Amino acid sequence: MPDRKAKPRSSRSQTTDWSPVADWYDQLVGETGSEYHREVVLPGVLRLLAPQAGQSILDVASGQGVLARLLAAKGVRVTALDASRDLIQLGRDRAKTSSPEPRPPNLEPSIEFRVADARELDFLPENHFDSAACVLAIQNIHPIQPVFTGIARSLKPNGRLVIAMMHPHFRGHKETSWGWDTEQKIQYRRVDRYLVPRKSPIVAHPGHKTGAGGAGGAEGAGGEYTWSFHKPLEMYVRSLRNAGLLVDALEEWASHKTSTSGPRAPAENAARKEIPMFMALRAVKPAAAGVEG
């Protein structure tokens, strides 16, 4: 269906979509995802979602539709939402020309792309979707409670939501880093802050510096930026519970990369296996009455 007239921007928080770097992001992700998408994130998300042909699945903060295309190739009807009008248009363009893996017979792919703020999902039909996903985007959205509440409302009873994110314990923006212990010859992950929620500006285009005037820099100086909102794990679980969703799976995914040379390679590989890069949560909408917040 065509997009409804856009609502005014929510005043409760700044919008953090990726429109300023939509073309760069589209080139990075491409048709089948970045390397991390292909090797780690998307296989894990699909396993937790367990999509079935004929189902309806909601893809929240879908970007240019890399997950949506994979689901459509499996005969799923997908509703893909993103706050970036530019990324939604790129998703529509790619859906017209993509040639994904063979799909089930007699089932054509179906993706409805819509521009929408993930915090304002009241327009979605109630008890409609079999599942929902939010992939590598929840940490760019604040607040998260209306996101989960809106998704829960739109899910059928027993519907599931899968969220994949950078691991909040070990991958906090600017507050965690790799370190090297010279005596023990081990690589470790340093965590400077964790429990206190915070936001950090992140330059949206790697290699471009912010301007001298502060985060974001001067217009045209290659300083486009967005926000990363750190929250401890307990806040995600609490917000899901307050939305009436019950967590039934938590997975921690390590990087797939391997160091093959250099004196530190064994320690680097051991650290990668021990310290996860991503975390996934799956939550289910109970068939009975929802849980009160």
mmCIF file of C-alpha atoms in Angstrom:
data_model
loop_
_atom_site.group_PDB
_atom_site.id
_atom_site.type_symbol
_atom_site.label_atom_id
_atom_site.label_comp_id
_atom_site.label_asym_id
_atom_site.label_seq_id
_atom_site.Cartn_x
_atom_site.Cartn_y
_atom_site.Cartn_z
ATOM 1 C CA MET A 1 0.000 0.000 0.000
ATOM 2 C CA PRO A 2 1.286 3.577 -0.501
ATOM 3 C CA ASP A 3 2.895 5.433 2.384
ATOM 4 C CA ARG A 4 0.542 7.486 4.494
ATOM 5 C CA LYS A 5 1.280 11.140 4.938
ATOM 6 C CA ALA A 6 4.378 11.395 7.092
ATOM 7 C CA LYS A 7 3.795 12.261 10.713
ATOM 8 C CA PRO A 8 5.708 15.127 12.329
ATOM 9 C CA ARG A 9 9.027 14.067 13.782
ATOM 10 C CA SER A 10 8.738 12.838 17.348
ATOM 11 C CA SER A 11 9.871 15.446 19.854
ATOM 12 C CA ARG A 12 10.950 12.915 22.472
ATOM 13 C CA SER A 13 14.301 12.203 20.805
ATOM 14 C CA GLN A 14 16.275 13.156 17.738
ATOM 15 C CA THR A 15 15.878 11.015 14.650
ATOM 16 C CA THR A 16 18.913 8.834 14.010
ATOM 17 C CA ASP A 17 18.323 7.420 10.545
ATOM 18 C CA TRP A 18 21.113 6.907 8.009
ATOM 19 C CA SER A 19 19.795 9.084 5.180
ATOM 20 C CA PRO A 20 22.933 11.287 5.004
ATOM 21 C CA VAL A 21 25.027 8.225 4.072
ATOM 22 C CA ALA A 22 22.384 6.046 2.436
ATOM 23 C CA ASP A 23 24.372 5.444 -0.755
ATOM 24 C CA TRP A 24 27.528 4.524 1.172
ATOM 25 C CA TYR A 25 25.548 2.192 3.433
ATOM 26 C CA ASP A 26 23.858 0.562 0.453
ATOM 27 C CA GLN A 27 27.248 -0.116 -1.131
ATOM 28 C CA LEU A 28 28.590 -1.522 2.157
ATOM 29 C CA VAL A 29 25.663 -3.886 2.697
ATOM 30 C CA GLY A 30 24.991 -4.629 -0.948
ATOM 31 C CA GLU A 31 22.596 -7.310 -2.123
ATOM 32 C CA THR A 32 23.432 -10.019 0.427
ATOM 33 C CA GLY A 33 24.878 -8.092 3.373
ATOM 34 C CA SER A 34 28.314 -7.103 4.621
ATOM 35 C CA GLU A 35 30.799 -9.791 5.614
ATOM 36 C CA TYR A 36 29.528 -9.788 9.199
ATOM 37 C CA HIS A 37 25.941 -9.975 7.952
ATOM 38 C CA ARG A 38 26.677 -12.976 5.756
ATOM 39 C CA GLU A 39 28.947 -14.915 8.082
ATOM 40 C CA VAL A 40 27.427 -14.282 11.512
ATOM 41 C CA VAL A 41 24.353 -12.091 11.880
ATOM 42 C CA LEU A 42 21.891 -13.108 9.180
ATOM 43 C CA PRO A 43 22.357 -16.888 9.622
ATOM 44 C CA GLY A 44 21.749 -16.462 13.367
ATOM 45 C CA VAL A 45 18.696 -14.256 12.877
ATOM 46 C CA LEU A 46 17.140 -16.668 10.375
ATOM 47 C CA ARG A 47 17.713 -19.606 12.724
ATOM 48 C CA LEU A 48 16.029 -17.804 15.630
ATOM 49 C CA LEU A 49 13.161 -16.564 13.468
ATOM 50 C CA ALA A 50 12.641 -19.950 11.790
ATOM 51 C CA PRO A 51 10.554 -18.338 9.002
ATOM 52 C CA GLN A 52 7.998 -20.427 7.164
ATOM 53 C CA ALA A 53 6.623 -19.856 3.671
ATOM 54 C CA GLY A 54 3.367 -17.931 3.786
ATOM 55 C CA GLN A 55 4.094 -16.168 7.067
ATOM 56 C CA SER A 56 3.976 -12.391 7.555
ATOM 57 C CA ILE A 57 7.103 -10.934 9.155
ATOM 58 C CA LEU A 58 7.853 -7.363 10.228
ATOM 59 C CA ASP A 59 11.381 -6.033 9.602
ATOM 60 C CA VAL A 60 11.877 -2.991 11.842
ATOM 61 C CA ALA A 61 14.651 -0.513 10.943
ATOM 62 C CA SER A 62 15.170 -2.573 7.816
ATOM 63 C CA GLY A 63 17.701 -0.327 6.114
ATOM 64 C CA GLN A 64 17.852 -1.152 2.406
ATOM 65 C CA GLY A 65 16.216 -4.524 2.964
ATOM 66 C CA VAL A 66 18.949 -7.143 3.160
ATOM 67 C CA LEU A 67 16.982 -9.301 5.625
ATOM 68 C CA ALA A 68 13.684 -8.572 3.884
ATOM 69 C CA ARG A 69 15.036 -9.964 0.608
ATOM 70 C CA LEU A 70 16.237 -13.155 2.294
ATOM 71 C CA LEU A 71 12.829 -13.653 3.893
ATOM 72 C CA ALA A 72 10.948 -12.919 0.674
ATOM 73 C CA ALA A 73 13.073 -15.530 -1.099
ATOM 74 C CA LYS A 74 11.655 -18.071 1.362
ATOM 75 C CA GLY A 75 8.076 -17.179 0.449
ATOM 76 C CA VAL A 76 7.522 -14.830 3.393
ATOM 77 C CA ARG A 77 5.386 -11.693 3.136
ATOM 78 C CA VAL A 78 7.577 -8.926 4.578
ATOM 79 C CA THR A 79 6.723 -5.460 5.822
ATOM 80 C CA ALA A 80 9.999 -3.508 5.955
ATOM 81 C CA LEU A 81 10.073 -0.223 7.881
ATOM 82 C CA ASP A 82 12.831 2.359 8.199
ATOM 83 C CA ALA A 83 12.970 6.025 9.159
ATOM 84 C CA SER A 84 15.255 6.786 6.204
ATOM 85 C CA ARG A 85 13.277 7.558 3.079
ATOM 86 C CA ASP A 86 16.461 7.157 1.033
ATOM 87 C CA LEU A 87 17.166 3.648 2.325
ATOM 88 C CA ILE A 88 13.547 2.606 1.784
ATOM 89 C CA GLN A 89 13.775 3.760 -1.834
ATOM 90 C CA LEU A 90 17.041 1.853 -2.285
ATOM 91 C CA GLY A 91 15.312 -1.198 -0.830
ATOM 92 C CA ARG A 92 12.453 -0.869 -3.302
ATOM 93 C CA ASP A 93 14.924 -0.531 -6.157
ATOM 94 C CA ARG A 94 16.898 -3.591 -5.100
ATOM 95 C CA ALA A 95 13.763 -5.685 -4.609
ATOM 96 C CA LYS A 96 12.827 -5.062 -8.250
ATOM 97 C CA THR A 97 16.163 -6.275 -9.603
ATOM 98 C CA SER A 98 17.376 -8.847 -7.075
ATOM 99 C CA SER A 99 17.612 -12.526 -7.966
ATOM 100 C CA PRO A 100 17.784 -14.320 -4.609
ATOM 101 C CA GLU A 101 18.030 -18.045 -3.979
ATOM 102 C CA PRO A 102 15.226 -20.156 -5.466
ATOM 103 C CA ARG A 103 11.997 -19.594 -3.562
ATOM 104 C CA PRO A 104 9.287 -22.123 -2.816
ATOM 105 C CA PRO A 105 7.103 -23.002 -5.825
ATOM 106 C CA ASN A 106 3.941 -20.977 -6.389
ATOM 107 C CA LEU A 107 5.036 -18.335 -3.862
ATOM 108 C CA GLU A 108 6.127 -14.966 -5.168
ATOM 109 C CA PRO A 109 8.270 -12.720 -2.961
ATOM 110 C CA SER A 110 6.349 -9.907 -1.331
ATOM 111 C CA ILE A 111 8.022 -6.945 0.376
ATOM 112 C CA GLU A 112 6.153 -3.820 1.368
ATOM 113 C CA PHE A 113 8.646 -1.031 2.098
ATOM 114 C CA ARG A 114 7.395 1.865 4.210
ATOM 115 C CA VAL A 115 8.962 4.950 5.736
ATOM 116 C CA ALA A 116 8.214 4.838 9.454
ATOM 117 C CA ASP A 117 9.681 5.729 12.833
ATOM 118 C CA ALA A 118 10.195 2.520 14.821
ATOM 119 C CA ARG A 119 8.896 4.338 17.918
ATOM 120 C CA GLU A 120 5.543 5.108 16.272
ATOM 121 C CA LEU A 121 4.010 1.850 15.039
ATOM 122 C CA ASP A 122 0.359 2.462 15.854
ATOM 123 C CA PHE A 123 -0.513 2.313 12.141
ATOM 124 C CA LEU A 124 0.340 -1.404 11.996
ATOM 125 C CA PRO A 125 -2.550 -3.877 12.238
ATOM 126 C CA GLU A 126 -2.974 -5.529 15.627
ATOM 127 C CA ASN A 127 -2.213 -9.257 16.066
ATOM 128 C CA HIS A 128 -1.112 -9.491 12.443
ATOM 129 C CA PHE A 129 2.534 -10.617 12.141
ATOM 130 C CA ASP A 130 3.888 -14.108 12.798
ATOM 131 C CA SER A 131 7.326 -12.714 13.692
ATOM 132 C CA ALA A 132 9.375 -9.532 13.751
ATOM 133 C CA ALA A 133 13.057 -8.665 13.597
ATOM 134 C CA CYS A 134 15.282 -5.698 14.342
ATOM 135 C CA VAL A 135 18.820 -6.280 13.077
ATOM 136 C CA LEU A 136 21.821 -4.144 14.123
ATOM 137 C CA ALA A 137 19.636 -1.086 14.638
ATOM 138 C CA ILE A 138 18.173 -1.069 18.154
ATOM 139 C CA GLN A 139 21.260 0.665 19.574
ATOM 140 C CA ASN A 140 20.614 3.610 17.253
ATOM 141 C CA ILE A 141 17.056 4.080 18.553
ATOM 142 C CA HIS A 142 15.939 5.845 21.742
ATOM 143 C CA PRO A 143 13.741 5.310 23.626
ATOM 144 C CA ILE A 144 13.230 1.584 23.035
ATOM 145 C CA GLN A 145 10.066 1.013 25.072
ATOM 146 C CA PRO A 146 7.680 2.326 22.372
ATOM 147 C CA VAL A 147 9.509 0.193 19.801
ATOM 148 C CA PHE A 148 8.881 -3.025 21.730
ATOM 149 C CA THR A 149 5.347 -2.003 22.698
ATOM 150 C CA GLY A 150 4.451 -1.286 19.083
ATOM 151 C CA ILE A 151 5.951 -4.542 17.852
ATOM 152 C CA ALA A 152 4.211 -6.556 20.583
ATOM 153 C CA ARG A 153 0.863 -5.048 19.639
ATOM 154 C CA SER A 154 1.348 -6.057 16.013
ATOM 155 C CA LEU A 155 2.422 -9.656 16.727
ATOM 156 C CA LYS A 156 0.043 -12.582 16.758
ATOM 157 C CA PRO A 157 -0.157 -14.595 19.994
ATOM 158 C CA ASN A 158 2.948 -16.805 20.148
ATOM 159 C CA GLY A 159 4.629 -14.461 17.681
ATOM 160 C CA ARG A 160 8.344 -13.917 18.172
ATOM 161 C CA LEU A 161 10.657 -10.937 18.002
ATOM 162 C CA VAL A 162 14.366 -11.375 17.241
ATOM 163 C CA ILE A 163 16.773 -8.544 18.028
ATOM 164 C CA ALA A 164 20.433 -8.618 16.987
ATOM 165 C CA MET A 165 22.839 -5.971 18.238
ATOM 166 C CA MET A 166 26.465 -5.255 18.973
ATOM 167 C CA HIS A 167 27.130 -6.890 22.332
ATOM 168 C CA PRO A 168 26.278 -4.273 24.987
ATOM 169 C CA HIS A 169 28.791 -5.689 27.482
ATOM 170 C CA PHE A 170 31.860 -5.739 25.272
ATOM 171 C CA ARG A 171 31.228 -3.452 22.320
ATOM 172 C CA GLY A 172 30.153 -0.174 23.913
ATOM 173 C CA HIS A 173 31.049 2.685 21.608
ATOM 174 C CA LYS A 174 34.202 4.485 22.899
ATOM 175 C CA GLU A 175 33.938 2.736 26.281
ATOM 176 C CA THR A 176 35.429 -0.654 25.393
ATOM 177 C CA SER A 177 38.641 -1.540 23.593
ATOM 178 C CA TRP A 178 41.165 -4.290 22.963
ATOM 179 C CA GLY A 179 44.241 -4.450 25.159
ATOM 180 C CA TRP A 180 47.418 -6.520 25.173
ATOM 181 C CA ASP A 181 49.003 -8.033 28.296
ATOM 182 C CA THR A 182 52.719 -8.192 27.530
ATOM 183 C CA GLU A 183 53.625 -10.471 30.436
ATOM 184 C CA GLN A 184 50.882 -13.066 29.939
ATOM 185 C CA LYS A 185 50.780 -12.562 26.166
ATOM 186 C CA ILE A 186 47.002 -12.433 26.033
ATOM 187 C CA GLN A 187 44.607 -10.118 24.306
ATOM 188 C CA TYR A 188 41.784 -8.850 26.502
ATOM 189 C CA ARG A 189 38.739 -6.627 26.196
ATOM 190 C CA ARG A 190 38.767 -3.554 28.393
ATOM 191 C CA VAL A 191 35.374 -2.267 29.625
ATOM 192 C CA ASP A 192 35.447 1.228 31.134
ATOM 193 C CA ARG A 193 31.703 1.791 31.570
ATOM 194 C CA TYR A 194 28.653 -0.438 31.388
ATOM 195 C CA LEU A 195 25.648 0.037 33.716
ATOM 196 C CA VAL A 196 24.916 3.721 33.159
ATOM 197 C CA PRO A 197 22.916 4.415 29.971
ATOM 198 C CA ARG A 198 24.469 6.997 27.684
ATOM 199 C CA LYS A 199 24.605 8.195 24.114
ATOM 200 C CA SER A 200 27.620 8.740 21.907
ATOM 201 C CA PRO A 201 27.962 10.422 18.517
ATOM 202 C CA ILE A 202 29.355 8.140 15.830
ATOM 203 C CA VAL A 203 30.631 9.330 12.485
ATOM 204 C CA ALA A 204 28.407 7.660 9.937
ATOM 205 C CA HIS A 205 31.045 7.462 7.193
ATOM 206 C CA PRO A 206 34.329 5.810 8.299
ATOM 207 C CA GLY A 207 37.398 7.763 7.290
ATOM 208 C CA HIS A 208 35.648 11.122 7.422
ATOM 209 C CA LYS A 209 36.543 13.382 10.315
ATOM 210 C CA THR A 210 34.149 15.612 12.183
ATOM 211 C CA GLY A 211 34.631 19.302 11.798
ATOM 212 C CA ALA A 212 36.277 21.549 14.335
ATOM 213 C CA GLY A 213 32.906 22.813 15.477
ATOM 214 C CA GLY A 214 32.072 19.619 17.361
ATOM 215 C CA ALA A 215 30.298 16.354 16.679
ATOM 216 C CA GLY A 216 29.061 16.264 13.144
ATOM 217 C CA GLY A 217 31.316 19.061 11.944
ATOM 218 C CA ALA A 218 30.493 21.604 9.325
ATOM 219 C CA GLU A 219 28.103 20.820 6.553
ATOM 220 C CA GLY A 220 29.946 19.351 3.585
ATOM 221 C CA ALA A 221 33.017 18.518 5.666
ATOM 222 C CA GLY A 222 32.344 14.775 5.663
ATOM 223 C CA GLY A 223 31.153 14.934 9.260
ATOM 224 C CA GLU A 224 27.729 13.317 9.057
ATOM 225 C CA TYR A 225 27.003 11.549 12.305
ATOM 226 C CA THR A 226 24.301 9.702 14.162
ATOM 227 C CA TRP A 227 23.874 8.524 17.751
ATOM 228 C CA SER A 228 24.584 5.241 19.466
ATOM 229 C CA PHE A 229 22.562 4.676 22.649
ATOM 230 C CA HIS A 230 24.189 2.329 25.126
ATOM 231 C CA LYS A 231 21.915 0.421 27.501
ATOM 232 C CA PRO A 232 22.787 -2.494 29.784
ATOM 233 C CA LEU A 233 21.205 -5.851 29.084
ATOM 234 C CA GLU A 234 18.742 -5.510 31.971
ATOM 235 C CA MET A 235 17.100 -2.523 30.272
ATOM 236 C CA TYR A 236 16.411 -4.525 27.121
ATOM 237 C CA VAL A 237 14.903 -7.391 29.109
ATOM 238 C CA ARG A 238 12.830 -5.027 31.244
ATOM 239 C CA SER A 239 11.514 -3.140 28.224
ATOM 240 C CA LEU A 240 10.567 -6.381 26.487
ATOM 241 C CA ARG A 241 8.798 -7.584 29.618
ATOM 242 C CA ASN A 242 6.949 -4.275 29.984
ATOM 243 C CA ALA A 243 5.735 -4.716 26.411
ATOM 244 C CA GLY A 244 4.306 -8.117 27.313
ATOM 245 C CA LEU A 245 7.078 -10.102 25.616
ATOM 246 C CA LEU A 246 8.925 -12.947 27.338
ATOM 247 C CA VAL A 247 12.569 -13.643 26.484
ATOM 248 C CA ASP A 248 13.020 -17.292 25.522
ATOM 249 C CA ALA A 249 16.490 -17.159 23.963
ATOM 250 C CA LEU A 250 19.707 -15.195 24.376
ATOM 251 C CA GLU A 251 22.693 -15.916 22.160
ATOM 252 C CA GLU A 252 26.171 -14.398 21.995
ATOM 253 C CA TRP A 253 27.939 -14.535 18.655
ATOM 254 C CA ALA A 254 31.695 -14.332 18.177
ATOM 255 C CA SER A 255 33.443 -12.825 15.188
ATOM 256 C CA HIS A 256 34.131 -15.245 12.357
ATOM 257 C CA LYS A 257 37.475 -13.662 11.518
ATOM 258 C CA THR A 258 40.788 -15.461 12.031
ATOM 259 C CA SER A 259 44.323 -14.070 12.347
ATOM 260 C CA THR A 260 46.716 -16.176 10.281
ATOM 261 C CA SER A 261 50.061 -14.465 10.829
ATOM 262 C CA GLY A 262 52.024 -12.526 13.389
ATOM 263 C CA PRO A 263 53.191 -13.370 16.918
ATOM 264 C CA ARG A 264 49.869 -12.339 18.461
ATOM 265 C CA ALA A 265 47.664 -14.391 16.114
ATOM 266 C CA PRO A 266 46.957 -17.256 18.586
ATOM 267 C CA ALA A 267 46.007 -14.790 21.331
ATOM 268 C CA GLU A 268 43.855 -12.740 18.947
ATOM 269 C CA ASN A 269 41.973 -15.839 17.808
ATOM 270 C CA ALA A 270 41.456 -17.017 21.391
ATOM 271 C CA ALA A 271 40.097 -13.592 22.375
ATOM 272 C CA ARG A 272 37.689 -13.550 19.438
ATOM 273 C CA LYS A 273 36.267 -16.913 20.444
ATOM 274 C CA GLU A 274 35.904 -15.949 24.113
ATOM 275 C CA ILE A 275 34.601 -12.389 23.813
ATOM 276 C CA PRO A 276 31.447 -12.124 21.675
ATOM 277 C CA MET A 277 30.945 -9.369 19.159
ATOM 278 C CA PHE A 278 27.159 -9.621 18.816
ATOM 279 C CA MET A 279 24.211 -10.519 21.021
ATOM 280 C CA ALA A 280 20.763 -11.718 20.008
ATOM 281 C CA LEU A 281 17.551 -11.788 22.024
ATOM 282 C CA ARG A 282 14.385 -13.631 21.093
ATOM 283 C CA ALA A 283 11.132 -12.745 22.848
ATOM 284 C CA VAL A 284 7.687 -14.304 22.466
ATOM 285 C CA LYS A 285 4.225 -12.806 22.835
ATOM 286 C CA PRO A 286 2.332 -15.168 25.142
ATOM 287 C CA ALA A 287 -0.916 -16.610 23.890
ATOM 288 C CA ALA A 288 -2.526 -15.711 27.228
ATOM 289 C CA ALA A 289 -3.162 -12.166 28.437
ATOM 290 C CA GLY A 290 -0.110 -9.913 28.194
ATOM 291 C CA VAL A 291 2.206 -9.269 31.101
ATOM 292 C CA GLU A 292 1.526 -5.987 32.864
ATOM 293 C CA GLY A 293 4.341 -3.444 32.852
#
